[in-house]
PDB file of C-alpha atoms in Angstrom:
ATOM      1  CA  MET A   1      -8.529  -2.382 -10.171  1.00 80.00           C
ATOM      2  CA  MET A   2      -7.467   0.833  -8.535  1.00 89.00           C
ATOM      3  CA  MET A   3      -5.629   3.079 -10.747  1.00 90.00           C
ATOM      4  CA  PRO A   4      -5.323   6.494 -12.108  1.00 91.00           C
ATOM      5  CA  LYS A   5      -7.514   8.333 -13.878  1.00 93.00           C
ATOM      6  CA  ARG A   6      -4.832   9.942 -16.241  1.00 92.00           C
ATOM      7  CA  THR A   7      -0.905   9.953 -16.678  1.00 89.00           C
ATOM      8  CA  LYS A   8       1.254  12.211 -17.979  1.00 91.00           C
ATOM      9  CA  TRP A   9       3.037   9.366 -19.453  1.00 89.00           C
ATOM     10  CA  ARG A  10       1.770   6.031 -20.419  1.00 89.00           C
ATOM     11  CA  LYS A  11       4.435   4.440 -19.575  1.00 91.00           C
ATOM     12  CA  PRO A  12       6.531   5.746 -17.698  1.00 90.00           C
ATOM     13  CA  HIS A  13      10.228   4.686 -16.341  1.00 90.00           C
ATOM     14  CA  LEU A  14      10.380   2.464 -13.350  1.00 82.00           C
ATOM     15  CA  PHE A  15      12.608   3.594 -10.520  1.00 80.00           C
ATOM     16  CA  HIS A  16      13.107   1.431  -7.471  1.00 77.00           C
ATOM     17  CA  PRO A  17      12.575   3.112  -3.624  1.00 76.00           C
ATOM     18  CA  ARG A  18      15.553   3.258  -1.645  1.00 74.00           C
ATOM     19  CA  ARG A  19      15.699   6.356   0.528  1.00 85.00           C
ATOM     20  CA  VAL A  20      13.653   6.457   4.358  1.00 89.00           C
ATOM     21  CA  ALA A  21      10.081   7.752   3.210  1.00 87.00           C
ATOM     22  CA  LYS A  22      10.231  11.940   3.763  1.00 86.00           C
ATOM     23  CA  ARG A  23       5.591  11.742   4.214  1.00 88.00           C
ATOM     24  CA  GLY A  24       3.525   9.516   5.371  1.00 90.00           C
ATOM     25  CA  LYS A  25       5.687   8.448   8.771  1.00 91.00           C
ATOM     26  CA  THR A  26       3.030   9.518  11.196  1.00 92.00           C
ATOM     27  CA  LEU A  27      -0.544   8.117  11.958  1.00 93.00           C
ATOM     28  CA  LEU A  28      -3.628  11.105  10.912  1.00 93.00           C
ATOM     29  CA  HIS A  29      -6.516   9.094  11.226  1.00 92.00           C
ATOM     30  CA  GLY A  30      -7.444   6.013  13.187  1.00 91.00           C
ATOM     31  CA  ASP A  31      -5.675   4.264  16.330  1.00 94.00           C
ATOM     32  CA  TYR A  32      -3.469   1.357  14.725  1.00 95.00           C
ATOM     33  CA  GLY A  33      -1.858   1.569  11.661  1.00 95.00           C
ATOM     34  CA  LEU A  34       0.923  -0.789   9.351  1.00 96.00           C
ATOM     35  CA  VAL A  35       3.773   0.557   8.050  1.00 96.00           C
ATOM     36  CA  ALA A  36       6.599  -0.776   5.763  1.00 96.00           C
ATOM     37  CA  LEU A  37      10.087  -1.803   6.502  1.00 95.00           C
ATOM     38  CA  GLU A  38      11.141  -1.968   3.472  1.00 93.00           C
ATOM     39  CA  GLY A  39      10.460  -0.031  -0.372  1.00 92.00           C
ATOM     40  CA  GLY A  40       9.388  -1.751  -2.436  1.00 93.00           C
ATOM     41  CA  PHE A  41       6.061  -2.207  -5.511  1.00 95.00           C
ATOM     42  CA  ILE A  42       2.694  -3.070  -3.893  1.00 96.00           C
ATOM     43  CA  THR A  43       0.642  -3.548  -7.163  1.00 96.00           C
ATOM     44  CA  ALA A  44      -3.455  -3.187  -7.034  1.00 96.00           C
ATOM     45  CA  ASN A  45      -5.077  -6.644  -6.035  1.00 96.00           C
ATOM     46  CA  GLN A  46      -2.274  -6.579  -2.722  1.00 97.00           C
ATOM     47  CA  ILE A  47      -4.426  -3.927  -1.948  1.00 97.00           C
ATOM     48  CA  GLU A  48      -7.685  -3.719  -2.662  1.00 97.00           C
ATOM     49  CA  ALA A  49      -7.454  -7.903  -1.176  1.00 96.00           C
ATOM     50  CA  THR A  50      -5.023  -6.100   2.090  1.00 96.00           C
ATOM     51  CA  ARG A  51      -9.055  -3.668   2.558  1.00 95.00           C
ATOM     52  CA  ARG A  52     -10.278  -6.887   1.988  1.00 95.00           C
ATOM     53  CA  VAL A  53      -9.206  -9.134   4.715  1.00 95.00           C
ATOM     54  CA  LEU A  54      -9.790  -5.129   7.142  1.00 94.00           C
ATOM     55  CA  ALA A  55     -13.419  -4.479   6.216  1.00 93.00           C
ATOM     56  CA  ARG A  56     -14.299  -7.981   6.566  1.00 94.00           C
ATOM     57  CA  SER A  57     -12.444  -8.085  10.106  1.00 92.00           C
ATOM     58  CA  PHE A  58     -14.355  -4.878  11.106  1.00 88.00           C
ATOM     59  CA  LYS A  59     -17.974  -5.845   9.590  1.00 83.00           C
ATOM     60  CA  LYS A  60     -19.748  -2.429  10.391  1.00 84.00           C
ATOM     61  CA  VAL A  61     -17.977  -1.110  13.449  1.00 88.00           C
ATOM     62  CA  GLY A  62     -14.576  -0.278  11.972  1.00 89.00           C
ATOM     63  CA  LYS A  63     -12.996   2.146   9.521  1.00 92.00           C
ATOM     64  CA  VAL A  64     -10.533   2.105   7.775  1.00 94.00           C
ATOM     65  CA  TRP A  65      -7.875   4.532   5.155  1.00 95.00           C
ATOM     66  CA  ILE A  66      -6.033   3.720   3.043  1.00 96.00           C
ATOM     67  CA  ARG A  67      -2.397   6.203   2.425  1.00 96.00           C
ATOM     68  CA  ILE A  68      -1.214   4.121  -1.062  1.00 96.00           C
ATOM     69  CA  PHE A  69      -2.633   4.472  -3.876  1.00 96.00           C
ATOM     70  CA  PRO A  70      -1.049   2.568  -7.814  1.00 95.00           C
ATOM     71  CA  GLN A  71       0.435   5.154  -9.883  1.00 93.00           C
ATOM     72  CA  LEU A  72       2.946   3.796 -10.986  1.00 94.00           C
ATOM     73  CA  ALA A  73       2.035   1.703 -14.361  1.00 94.00           C
ATOM     74  CA  VAL A  74       4.429  -1.608 -14.879  1.00 94.00           C
ATOM     75  CA  THR A  75       5.554  -2.941 -18.318  1.00 93.00           C
ATOM     76  CA  SER A  76       6.047  -5.795 -19.927  1.00 93.00           C
ATOM     77  CA  LYS A  77       6.374  -7.726 -23.322  1.00 93.00           C
ATOM     78  CA  PRO A  78       3.956 -11.033 -24.480  1.00 93.00           C
ATOM     79  CA  GLU A  79       6.342 -14.366 -23.496  1.00 93.00           C
ATOM     80  CA  GLU A  80       7.891 -15.926 -26.777  1.00 94.00           C
ATOM     81  CA  VAL A  81       8.058 -12.086 -28.496  1.00 93.00           C
ATOM     82  CA  ARG A  82      11.573 -11.428 -29.966  1.00 93.00           C
ATOM     83  CA  MET A  83      14.161  -8.934 -28.586  1.00 92.00           C
ATOM     84  CA  GLY A  84      13.380  -4.776 -29.827  1.00 93.00           C
ATOM     85  CA  GLY A  85      10.096  -4.242 -31.073  1.00 91.00           C
ATOM     86  CA  GLY A  86      10.064  -1.602 -28.710  1.00 92.00           C
ATOM     87  CA  LYS A  87       9.041  -1.564 -24.459  1.00 92.00           C
ATOM     88  CA  GLY A  88       6.139  -3.298 -23.977  1.00 92.00           C
ATOM     89  CA  SER A  89       2.258  -2.193 -22.979  1.00 93.00           C
ATOM     90  CA  PRO A  90       1.429  -1.668 -19.402  1.00 92.00           C
ATOM     91  CA  GLU A  91       0.371  -4.261 -17.391  1.00 93.00           C
ATOM     92  CA  THR A  92       0.002  -3.213 -13.783  1.00 94.00           C
ATOM     93  CA  TRP A  93      -0.659  -0.453 -11.378  1.00 95.00           C
ATOM     94  CA  VAL A  94       1.606  -0.644  -8.373  1.00 95.00           C
ATOM     95  CA  ALA A  95       2.306   2.134  -5.421  1.00 95.00           C
ATOM     96  CA  VAL A  96       5.929   2.915  -5.105  1.00 93.00           C
ATOM     97  CA  VAL A  97       6.946   2.085  -0.843  1.00 94.00           C
ATOM     98  CA  ASP A  98       8.700   3.745   0.846  1.00 93.00           C
ATOM     99  CA  PRO A  99      10.389   2.305   4.641  1.00 94.00           C
ATOM    100  CA  GLY A 100       8.711   4.400   6.483  1.00 94.00           C
ATOM    101  CA  LYS A 101       5.586   4.854   5.063  1.00 95.00           C
ATOM    102  CA  VAL A 102       2.019   4.275   6.945  1.00 96.00           C
ATOM    103  CA  MET A 103       0.405   2.093   4.306  1.00 96.00           C
ATOM    104  CA  PHE A 104      -2.915   1.479   6.241  1.00 97.00           C
ATOM    105  CA  GLU A 105      -5.124   2.370   9.271  1.00 95.00           C
ATOM    106  CA  VAL A 106      -7.946   1.412  10.880  1.00 95.00           C
ATOM    107  CA  GLY A 107      -9.613   3.438  13.879  1.00 92.00           C
ATOM    108  CA  GLY A 108     -13.251   3.718  14.829  1.00 88.00           C
ATOM    109  CA  GLY A 109     -13.891   1.812  17.668  1.00 86.00           C
ATOM    110  CA  VAL A 110     -11.973  -0.878  16.788  1.00 89.00           C
ATOM    111  CA  GLU A 111     -11.375  -3.019  19.912  1.00 92.00           C
ATOM    112  CA  PRO A 112      -7.681  -2.818  19.531  1.00 92.00           C
ATOM    113  CA  SER A 113      -7.500  -6.799  20.423  1.00 93.00           C
ATOM    114  CA  VAL A 114     -10.162  -6.635  16.915  1.00 93.00           C
ATOM    115  CA  ALA A 115      -7.670  -3.969  14.965  1.00 94.00           C
ATOM    116  CA  LYS A 116      -4.471  -5.811  15.801  1.00 94.00           C
ATOM    117  CA  GLU A 117      -5.627  -9.269  15.078  1.00 95.00           C
ATOM    118  CA  ALA A 118      -6.899  -8.025  11.278  1.00 95.00           C
ATOM    119  CA  LEU A 119      -3.351  -5.708  10.803  1.00 96.00           C
ATOM    120  CA  LYS A 120      -2.195  -9.357  11.378  1.00 96.00           C
ATOM    121  CA  GLN A 121      -3.610 -10.550   8.216  1.00 96.00           C
ATOM    122  CA  ALA A 122      -3.005  -8.029   5.955  1.00 96.00           C
ATOM    123  CA  GLN A 123       0.495  -8.383   6.063  1.00 96.00           C
ATOM    124  CA  TYR A 124       0.254 -11.935   4.795  1.00 96.00           C
ATOM    125  CA  LYS A 125      -1.287  -9.748   2.075  1.00 96.00           C
ATOM    126  CA  LEU A 126       1.327  -8.072   1.150  1.00 96.00           C
ATOM    127  CA  SER A 127       4.511  -8.325  -0.732  1.00 95.00           C
ATOM    128  CA  ILE A 128       7.175  -6.546   2.278  1.00 95.00           C
ATOM    129  CA  ARG A 129       7.900  -6.789   5.890  1.00 96.00           C
ATOM    130  CA  THR A 130       5.680  -4.701   7.279  1.00 97.00           C
ATOM    131  CA  LYS A 131       5.318  -3.786  11.540  1.00 96.00           C
ATOM    132  CA  ILE A 132       2.023  -2.852  13.779  1.00 96.00           C
ATOM    133  CA  ILE A 133       1.679   1.027  15.216  1.00 95.00           C
ATOM    134  CA  GLU A 134       0.072   2.410  17.556  1.00 94.00           C
ATOM    135  CA  ALA A 135      -0.961   5.261  17.973  1.00 89.00           C
ATOM    136  CA  ASP A 136       0.332   8.194  21.128  1.00 81.00           C
ATOM    137  CA  LYS A 137      -2.442   9.036  23.440  1.00 70.00           C
ATOM    138  CA  GLY A 138      -0.912  11.777  24.763  1.00 54.00           C
ATOM    139  CA  GLY A 139      -1.680  11.904  28.085  1.00 48.00           C
ATOM    140  CA  ASP A 140      -0.169  15.240  30.203  1.00 49.00           C
ATOM    141  CA  ASN A 141       2.655  16.945  29.532  1.00 50.00           C
ATOM    142  CA  SER A 142       3.699  17.851  32.746  1.00 47.00           C
TER     143      SER A 142
END
């Protein structure tokens, strides 16, 4: 499971992404990408499931770039525990995703139809609405 090697605090405060992404809104590496249309939390398990779907679709031809990382710990208390007694222990790790953030990129000689189908399958693994974008091929500027 993806998690940070070390954190500043063991039990951070939770916050909800409501703003539009300032950074990470354009494709850097690949030809196609998956962009978040709404803010939310993506768990480490969802990221791994999406990565596996993309890797299985491309066999050994394409390359996948993951642009998000789960660095926020989500705590929970055990079931049937009385109120009080402090905050629960960290259970899962999530990545905070703002609307407009590019989460996954694919490229490296992959056919367009294969890449789009793989990203469509990857959309089912995520808990937020997403869309598939394509890199501009930068024609002449005349």
